[in-house]
mmCIF file of C-alpha atoms and ligand atoms in Angstrom:
data_model
loop_
_atom_site.group_PDB
_atom_site.id
_atom_site.type_symbol
_atom_site.label_atom_id
_atom_site.label_comp_id
_atom_site.label_asym_id
_atom_site.label_seq_id
_atom_site.Cartn_x
_atom_site.Cartn_y
_atom_site.Cartn_z
ATOM 1 C CA MET A 745 9.970 12.420 18.469
ATOM 2 C CA ARG A 746 11.223 8.628 17.610
ATOM 3 C CA VAL A 747 11.707 7.943 14.093
ATOM 4 C CA LEU A 748 8.921 4.691 13.507
ATOM 5 C CA ARG A 749 9.244 2.318 10.571
ATOM 6 C CA LEU A 750 6.276 -0.096 10.865
ATOM 7 C CA VAL A 751 4.928 -2.904 8.801
ATOM 8 C CA ILE A 752 1.169 -3.815 9.710
ATOM 9 C CA PHE A 753 0.291 -7.205 8.008
ATOM 10 C CA GLY A 754 -2.907 -8.779 8.098
ATOM 11 C CA SER A 755 -5.524 -10.665 4.980
ATOM 12 C CA PRO A 756 -7.982 -9.117 3.570
ATOM 13 C CA GLY A 757 -10.425 -6.696 5.886
ATOM 14 C CA ALA A 758 -7.645 -8.052 8.675
ATOM 15 C CA GLY A 759 -7.882 -4.708 10.225
ATOM 16 C CA LYS A 760 -4.893 -3.458 8.607
ATOM 17 C CA GLY A 761 -6.305 0.151 7.132
ATOM 18 C CA THR A 762 -7.832 1.097 9.993
ATOM 19 C CA GLN A 763 -4.991 0.681 11.776
ATOM 20 C CA ALA A 764 -2.163 2.211 10.330
ATOM 21 C CA GLY A 765 -4.806 5.587 9.522
ATOM 22 C CA ARG A 766 -4.735 5.960 13.877
ATOM 23 C CA ILE A 767 -0.816 4.883 13.864
ATOM 24 C CA ALA A 768 0.091 6.855 11.597
ATOM 25 C CA GLY A 769 -1.708 9.906 12.836
ATOM 26 C CA ARG A 770 -0.370 9.795 16.626
ATOM 27 C CA PHE A 771 2.970 9.376 15.622
ATOM 28 C CA GLY A 772 3.001 11.927 12.487
ATOM 29 C CA VAL A 773 4.235 9.776 10.113
ATOM 30 C CA PRO A 774 2.988 8.791 5.898
ATOM 31 C CA HIS A 775 1.047 5.941 6.171
ATOM 32 C CA ILE A 776 1.599 4.016 3.102
ATOM 33 C CA ALA A 777 -1.226 1.904 1.491
ATOM 34 C CA THR A 778 -0.674 0.187 -1.511
ATOM 35 C CA GLY A 779 -4.178 -0.864 -1.992
ATOM 36 C CA ASP A 780 -4.326 2.798 -1.867
ATOM 37 C CA LEU A 781 -1.662 3.542 -4.299
ATOM 38 C CA LEU A 782 -3.480 1.451 -7.338
ATOM 39 C CA ARG A 783 -6.239 2.645 -6.792
ATOM 40 C CA GLU A 784 -5.743 5.617 -7.108
ATOM 41 C CA ALA A 785 -3.376 4.124 -10.600
ATOM 42 C CA VAL A 786 -6.437 3.279 -11.332
ATOM 43 C CA ALA A 787 -9.237 5.565 -11.322
ATOM 44 C CA ARG A 788 -6.305 7.874 -12.699
ATOM 45 C CA GLY A 789 -6.415 5.872 -15.678
ATOM 46 C CA THR A 790 -1.857 5.614 -16.147
ATOM 47 C CA GLU A 791 -0.587 3.213 -18.146
ATOM 48 C CA LEU A 792 0.605 1.180 -14.201
ATOM 49 C CA GLY A 793 -3.899 1.525 -13.314
ATOM 50 C CA VAL A 794 -4.430 0.113 -16.612
ATOM 51 C CA LYS A 795 -2.255 -3.079 -15.989
ATOM 52 C CA ALA A 796 -3.106 -3.362 -11.744
ATOM 53 C CA ARG A 797 -7.172 -2.611 -12.404
ATOM 54 C CA ARG A 798 -6.662 -6.508 -14.072
ATOM 55 C CA TYR A 799 -5.407 -8.112 -10.985
ATOM 56 C CA MET A 800 -7.327 -5.821 -8.698
ATOM 57 C CA GLU A 801 -11.130 -6.652 -9.690
ATOM 58 C CA ARG A 802 -10.284 -10.967 -9.502
ATOM 59 C CA GLY A 803 -9.009 -10.672 -5.953
ATOM 60 C CA GLU A 804 -5.524 -11.749 -7.605
ATOM 61 C CA LEU A 805 -2.096 -10.344 -6.351
ATOM 62 C CA VAL A 806 -0.813 -7.105 -9.187
ATOM 63 C CA PRO A 807 2.899 -8.605 -10.421
ATOM 64 C CA ASP A 808 5.546 -7.688 -7.433
ATOM 65 C CA GLU A 809 8.289 -5.898 -10.136
ATOM 66 C CA ILE A 810 5.049 -3.338 -10.204
ATOM 67 C CA VAL A 811 3.996 -2.463 -6.844
ATOM 68 C CA VAL A 812 7.691 -3.630 -4.995
ATOM 69 C CA GLY A 813 8.854 -0.083 -7.400
ATOM 70 C CA ILE A 814 6.027 1.613 -6.267
ATOM 71 C CA VAL A 815 6.940 1.225 -2.880
ATOM 72 C CA GLU A 816 10.615 2.283 -3.005
ATOM 73 C CA GLU A 817 9.164 5.156 -4.934
ATOM 74 C CA ARG A 818 7.407 6.085 -2.264
ATOM 75 C CA LEU A 819 10.171 5.343 0.266
ATOM 76 C CA ARG A 820 12.433 7.587 -0.489
ATOM 77 C CA ARG A 821 10.514 10.452 -0.655
ATOM 78 C CA PRO A 822 11.583 12.967 1.442
ATOM 79 C CA ASP A 823 8.246 12.996 4.446
ATOM 80 C CA CYS A 824 9.449 8.757 4.977
ATOM 81 C CA LYS A 825 12.643 10.388 6.328
ATOM 82 C CA LYS A 826 10.314 11.013 9.760
ATOM 83 C CA GLY A 827 8.739 7.245 9.343
ATOM 84 C CA PHE A 828 6.397 5.497 8.086
ATOM 85 C CA VAL A 829 3.527 2.769 8.100
ATOM 86 C CA LEU A 830 3.482 0.123 5.777
ATOM 87 C CA ASP A 831 -0.470 -1.176 4.923
ATOM 88 C CA GLY A 832 -0.998 -3.943 2.498
ATOM 89 C CA PHE A 833 3.080 -4.963 1.994
ATOM 90 C CA PRO A 834 4.762 -6.521 0.789
ATOM 91 C CA ARG A 835 2.887 -9.467 0.293
ATOM 92 C CA THR A 836 5.206 -12.025 -1.155
ATOM 93 C CA LEU A 837 8.239 -13.553 -0.479
ATOM 94 C CA ALA A 838 9.867 -11.777 -2.983
ATOM 95 C CA GLN A 839 7.796 -8.816 -1.937
ATOM 96 C CA ALA A 840 10.061 -9.502 1.479
ATOM 97 C CA LYS A 841 12.848 -9.983 0.107
ATOM 98 C CA ALA A 842 12.826 -6.440 -2.205
ATOM 99 C CA LEU A 843 11.804 -5.080 0.389
ATOM 100 C CA ASP A 844 15.030 -5.468 2.354
ATOM 101 C CA GLU A 845 17.531 -4.173 -0.148
ATOM 102 C CA ILE A 846 15.327 -0.937 -0.393
ATOM 103 C CA LEU A 847 15.830 -0.766 3.481
ATOM 104 C CA GLU A 848 19.055 -1.419 3.378
ATOM 105 C CA LYS A 849 20.034 0.892 -0.278
ATOM 106 C CA LEU A 850 17.999 3.191 2.167
ATOM 107 C CA GLU A 851 19.978 2.179 5.666
ATOM 108 C CA ILE A 852 17.255 2.108 7.630
ATOM 109 C CA LYS A 853 15.226 -0.948 9.536
ATOM 110 C CA ILE A 854 12.206 -2.059 10.135
ATOM 111 C CA ASP A 855 11.093 -1.254 13.949
ATOM 112 C CA ALA A 856 8.050 -4.476 14.024
ATOM 113 C CA VAL A 857 5.713 -6.092 11.840
ATOM 114 C CA ILE A 858 2.553 -5.998 13.232
ATOM 115 C CA ASN A 859 0.418 -8.882 12.158
ATOM 116 C CA LEU A 860 -3.187 -8.579 12.862
ATOM 117 C CA GLU A 861 -4.251 -12.595 13.196
ATOM 118 C CA THR A 862 -8.375 -12.201 12.213
ATOM 119 C CA SER A 863 -10.748 -15.128 11.113
ATOM 120 C CA GLU A 864 -12.153 -15.229 7.903
ATOM 121 C CA GLU A 865 -15.767 -15.392 9.348
ATOM 122 C CA GLU A 866 -15.171 -12.047 11.245
ATOM 123 C CA ILE A 867 -13.169 -11.056 8.245
ATOM 124 C CA VAL A 868 -16.612 -11.749 5.234
ATOM 125 C CA LYS A 869 -18.695 -9.033 7.906
ATOM 126 C CA ARG A 870 -16.235 -7.176 8.361
ATOM 127 C CA LEU A 871 -15.776 -6.966 3.652
ATOM 128 C CA SER A 872 -19.034 -7.092 2.733
ATOM 129 C CA ASN A 873 -21.022 -4.228 5.093
ATOM 130 C CA ARG A 874 -17.478 -1.986 4.381
ATOM 131 C CA ARG A 875 -18.294 1.128 2.922
ATOM 132 C CA VAL A 876 -15.287 3.492 1.639
ATOM 133 C CA CYS A 877 -15.404 8.243 0.854
ATOM 134 C CA LYS A 878 -15.087 7.812 -2.542
ATOM 135 C CA PHE A 879 -13.952 11.909 -2.165
ATOM 136 C CA CYS A 880 -11.608 11.323 1.121
ATOM 137 C CA GLY A 881 -10.938 7.636 1.130
ATOM 138 C CA ALA A 882 -12.564 7.574 5.525
ATOM 139 C CA VAL A 883 -13.571 3.864 5.747
ATOM 140 C CA TYR A 884 -17.063 3.121 7.462
ATOM 141 C CA HIS A 885 -18.307 0.244 8.851
ATOM 142 C CA LEU A 886 -21.600 -0.207 7.706
ATOM 143 C CA ILE A 887 -22.623 -1.724 11.601
ATOM 144 C CA PHE A 888 -19.470 -1.921 13.794
ATOM 145 C CA ASN A 889 -18.265 1.456 12.639
ATOM 146 C CA PRO A 890 -21.506 3.326 10.827
ATOM 147 C CA PRO A 891 -21.504 6.775 9.546
ATOM 148 C CA LYS A 892 -24.028 9.742 10.632
ATOM 149 C CA ASN A 893 -25.548 9.030 7.277
ATOM 150 C CA SER A 894 -25.136 5.155 5.246
ATOM 151 C CA GLU A 895 -24.873 7.570 2.003
ATOM 152 C CA ARG A 896 -22.278 10.427 2.976
ATOM 153 C CA CYS A 897 -18.764 10.789 5.030
ATOM 154 C CA ASP A 898 -18.531 12.532 8.391
ATOM 155 C CA ARG A 899 -15.826 14.031 7.341
ATOM 156 C CA CYS A 900 -15.821 15.943 4.092
ATOM 157 C CA GLY A 901 -19.558 14.926 3.235
ATOM 158 C CA GLY A 902 -18.544 12.741 -0.271
ATOM 159 C CA GLU A 903 -20.625 9.599 -1.502
ATOM 160 C CA LEU A 904 -19.946 6.674 0.011
ATOM 161 C CA TYR A 905 -19.473 3.431 -2.128
ATOM 162 C CA GLN A 906 -18.416 -0.297 -1.841
ATOM 163 C CA ARG A 907 -15.199 -1.240 -3.419
ATOM 164 C CA GLU A 908 -15.387 -3.348 -6.767
ATOM 165 C CA ASP A 909 -14.236 -5.715 -4.729
ATOM 166 C CA ASP A 910 -15.816 -6.965 -1.456
ATOM 167 C CA ARG A 911 -18.400 -8.302 -4.155
ATOM 168 C CA GLU A 912 -18.698 -12.033 -1.798
ATOM 169 C CA GLU A 913 -16.872 -13.997 -4.969
ATOM 170 C CA VAL A 914 -13.928 -11.536 -4.922
ATOM 171 C CA ILE A 915 -13.547 -12.051 -1.184
ATOM 172 C CA LYS A 916 -13.417 -15.668 -1.231
ATOM 173 C CA ARG A 917 -10.094 -15.396 -4.064
ATOM 174 C CA ARG A 918 -8.647 -12.654 -1.889
ATOM 175 C CA LEU A 919 -8.561 -14.821 1.340
ATOM 176 C CA GLN A 920 -7.170 -18.215 -0.315
ATOM 177 C CA VAL A 921 -4.961 -15.315 -1.744
ATOM 178 C CA TYR A 922 -3.450 -14.699 1.397
ATOM 179 C CA ARG A 923 -3.764 -18.135 2.446
ATOM 180 C CA MET A 924 -1.442 -18.975 -0.404
ATOM 181 C CA GLN A 925 0.762 -16.626 -1.155
ATOM 182 C CA THR A 926 0.583 -13.833 2.062
ATOM 183 C CA ARG A 927 -0.045 -15.611 4.711
ATOM 184 C CA PRO A 928 3.829 -17.907 4.949
ATOM 185 C CA ILE A 929 5.614 -14.402 5.038
ATOM 186 C CA ILE A 930 5.473 -14.786 8.919
ATOM 187 C CA GLU A 931 8.174 -17.204 9.071
ATOM 188 C CA TYR A 932 10.033 -14.908 7.714
ATOM 189 C CA TYR A 933 9.557 -12.436 9.470
ATOM 190 C CA GLN A 934 9.523 -14.444 12.810
ATOM 191 C CA GLU A 935 12.900 -15.553 11.589
ATOM 192 C CA ARG A 936 13.838 -12.163 11.919
ATOM 193 C CA GLY A 937 13.158 -11.561 15.539
ATOM 194 C CA VAL A 938 10.354 -8.387 14.677
ATOM 195 C CA LEU A 939 6.424 -9.538 14.165
ATOM 196 C CA ILE A 940 4.647 -9.170 16.521
ATOM 197 C CA THR A 941 0.620 -10.755 16.483
ATOM 198 C CA VAL A 942 -2.097 -9.586 17.929
ATOM 199 C CA ASP A 943 -5.734 -10.478 17.808
ATOM 200 C CA GLY A 944 -7.857 -8.368 15.009
ATOM 201 C CA ASN A 945 -10.632 -10.441 16.577
ATOM 202 C CA ARG A 946 -11.716 -7.618 18.558
ATOM 203 C CA SER A 947 -13.294 -4.063 18.372
ATOM 204 C CA ILE A 948 -12.084 -1.341 17.316
ATOM 205 C CA GLU A 949 -11.273 0.679 19.769
ATOM 206 C CA GLU A 950 -9.634 -2.460 22.308
ATOM 207 C CA VAL A 951 -7.092 -3.684 19.139
ATOM 208 C CA SER A 952 -5.716 0.052 18.615
ATOM 209 C CA LYS A 953 -5.028 0.155 22.706
ATOM 210 C CA SER A 954 -3.392 -3.422 22.318
ATOM 211 C CA ILE A 955 -1.200 -1.894 20.406
ATOM 212 C CA GLY A 956 -0.927 1.150 20.851
ATOM 213 C CA LYS A 957 1.262 0.011 24.415
ATOM 214 C CA LEU A 958 2.718 -1.572 21.657
ATOM 215 C CA LEU A 959 4.067 1.241 20.574
ATOM 216 C CA GLU A 960 4.565 2.224 23.741
ATOM 217 C CA LYS A 961 7.414 -0.203 25.030
ATOM 218 C CA LEU A 962 8.723 -0.183 21.377
ATOM 219 C CA CYS A 963 9.407 3.353 21.558
ATOM 220 C CA THR A 964 11.298 3.400 25.213
HETATM 221 P P1 AP5 B 1623 -6.196 -3.351 0.021
HETATM 222 O O1 AP5 B 1623 -6.979 -2.442 -0.296
HETATM 223 O O2 AP5 B 1623 -4.297 -2.834 0.495
HETATM 224 O O3 AP5 B 1623 -6.643 -4.639 0.786
HETATM 225 P P2 AP5 B 1623 -6.406 -6.012 1.134
HETATM 226 O O4 AP5 B 1623 -5.102 -5.975 1.677
HETATM 227 O O5 AP5 B 1623 -7.144 -7.602 0.890
HETATM 228 O O6 AP5 B 1623 -7.060 -5.110 2.983
HETATM 229 P P3 AP5 B 1623 -8.427 -4.490 2.840
HETATM 230 O O7 AP5 B 1623 -8.159 -2.789 2.431
HETATM 231 O O8 AP5 B 1623 -10.029 -5.171 2.265
HETATM 232 O O9 AP5 B 1623 -9.474 -4.785 3.845
HETATM 233 P P4 AP5 B 1623 -8.660 -4.068 5.853
HETATM 234 O O10 AP5 B 1623 -6.794 -4.784 6.883
HETATM 235 O O11 AP5 B 1623 -7.062 -2.649 5.928
HETATM 236 O O12 AP5 B 1623 -9.143 -3.576 6.303
HETATM 237 P P5 AP5 B 1623 -9.894 -1.911 6.793
HETATM 238 O O13 AP5 B 1623 -9.271 -1.778 8.245
HETATM 239 O O14 AP5 B 1623 -9.755 -1.586 5.521
HETATM 240 O O15 AP5 B 1623 -5.181 -3.900 -1.396
HETATM 241 C C1 AP5 B 1623 -6.725 -4.187 -2.669
HETATM 242 C C2 AP5 B 1623 -5.580 -4.887 -4.129
HETATM 243 O O16 AP5 B 1623 -5.092 -4.819 -4.036
HETATM 244 C C3 AP5 B 1623 -5.398 -6.350 -3.921
HETATM 245 O O17 AP5 B 1623 -6.160 -7.547 -3.430
HETATM 246 C C4 AP5 B 1623 -4.636 -6.578 -4.145
HETATM 247 O O18 AP5 B 1623 -4.566 -7.149 -5.867
HETATM 248 C C5 AP5 B 1623 -3.517 -4.826 -4.609
HETATM 249 N N1 AP5 B 1623 -2.075 -4.582 -3.711
HETATM 250 C C6 AP5 B 1623 -2.686 -3.786 -2.812
HETATM 251 N N2 AP5 B 1623 -1.093 -4.646 -1.768
HETATM 252 C C7 AP5 B 1623 -0.732 -5.126 -3.245
HETATM 253 C C8 AP5 B 1623 1.015 -5.940 -2.625
HETATM 254 N N3 AP5 B 1623 1.836 -4.999 -2.098
HETATM 255 N N4 AP5 B 1623 0.900 -6.561 -3.861
HETATM 256 C C9 AP5 B 1623 0.130 -7.675 -4.761
HETATM 257 N N5 AP5 B 1623 -0.980 -6.749 -5.263
HETATM 258 C C10 AP5 B 1623 -1.300 -5.923 -4.221
HETATM 259 O O19 AP5 B 1623 -11.820 -2.793 7.566
HETATM 260 C C11 AP5 B 1623 -11.876 -3.773 6.690
HETATM 261 C C12 AP5 B 1623 -13.270 -3.449 7.552
HETATM 262 O O20 AP5 B 1623 -13.327 -3.534 9.092
HETATM 263 C C13 AP5 B 1623 -13.556 -1.772 7.635
HETATM 264 O O21 AP5 B 1623 -15.140 -1.481 6.547
HETATM 265 C C14 AP5 B 1623 -13.275 -0.893 8.414
HETATM 266 O O22 AP5 B 1623 -14.195 0.513 9.839
HETATM 267 C C15 AP5 B 1623 -13.898 -2.632 9.678
HETATM 268 N N6 AP5 B 1623 -13.087 -3.116 10.716
HETATM 269 C C16 AP5 B 1623 -11.887 -2.744 11.436
HETATM 270 N N7 AP5 B 1623 -11.910 -3.591 11.971
HETATM 271 C C17 AP5 B 1623 -12.188 -3.084 12.695
HETATM 272 C C18 AP5 B 1623 -12.354 -4.397 14.123
HETATM 273 N N8 AP5 B 1623 -11.528 -4.309 15.008
HETATM 274 N N9 AP5 B 1623 -14.131 -4.513 14.826
HETATM 275 C C19 AP5 B 1623 -14.677 -4.282 14.002
HETATM 276 N N10 AP5 B 1623 -14.570 -3.752 11.988
HETATM 277 C C20 AP5 B 1623 -13.440 -2.982 11.820
#
């Protein structure tokens, strides 16, 4: 199968993790989500996790130098030789430039940046009803993608919880940070001719189908 290197871009709650997980499963490549890597570090209480926590609980971005280091280390692992789906990175212009430098060192290129455009009204609905498995990380939505039992994971039976940053006031701040610091990167990738925008307001299946068609074209 062709090597696939993708960035899934979009605002908080746009559906990046949901779609990135599906693509990674379909193409057999790692799903690299900086939010997940940072939450793991926080849960383990590492030095990096302690630093990151302060920013994450306020809905602010973790400093570029911390995140860029984590991503570079992850992209150098052997499983990324067959490709990867990056989710939640880059999120600032400095991170986009740092990613270009990492890719240049590794002598590889990104195939596409898929931008999920989702309205803020829809995002608030999605984030306030999201539930995540404490054990395996599976993501549910109490209305749009409900687990059979609202407290347990269908996949592994683990306890479901609401993310700390899915509280209303933190969601507002995350959206503000997205508008100010992250959204401007769209232009950066547009200029490089790799940006593909997808309407993220539709159902999980519909968005997934659209992305599937785009990837088929990209891979032929
Ligand atoms: P991160 O974990 O990346 O959070 P985020 O970008 O805010 O994105 P989310 O995980 O909230 O949403 P998503 O787009 O993945 O949506 P999902 O598929 O889950 O980052 C968290 C924090 O870490 C940041 O605030 C920052 O502090 C730090 N951080 C991370 N990366 C960083 C970086 N590069 N630089 C600096 N700091 C960084 O879907 C949401 C919900 O909607 C789910 O319940 C899902 O089931 C449902 N859903 C999904 N798609 C649909 C659909 N089409 N229709 C209906 N429901 C849907």
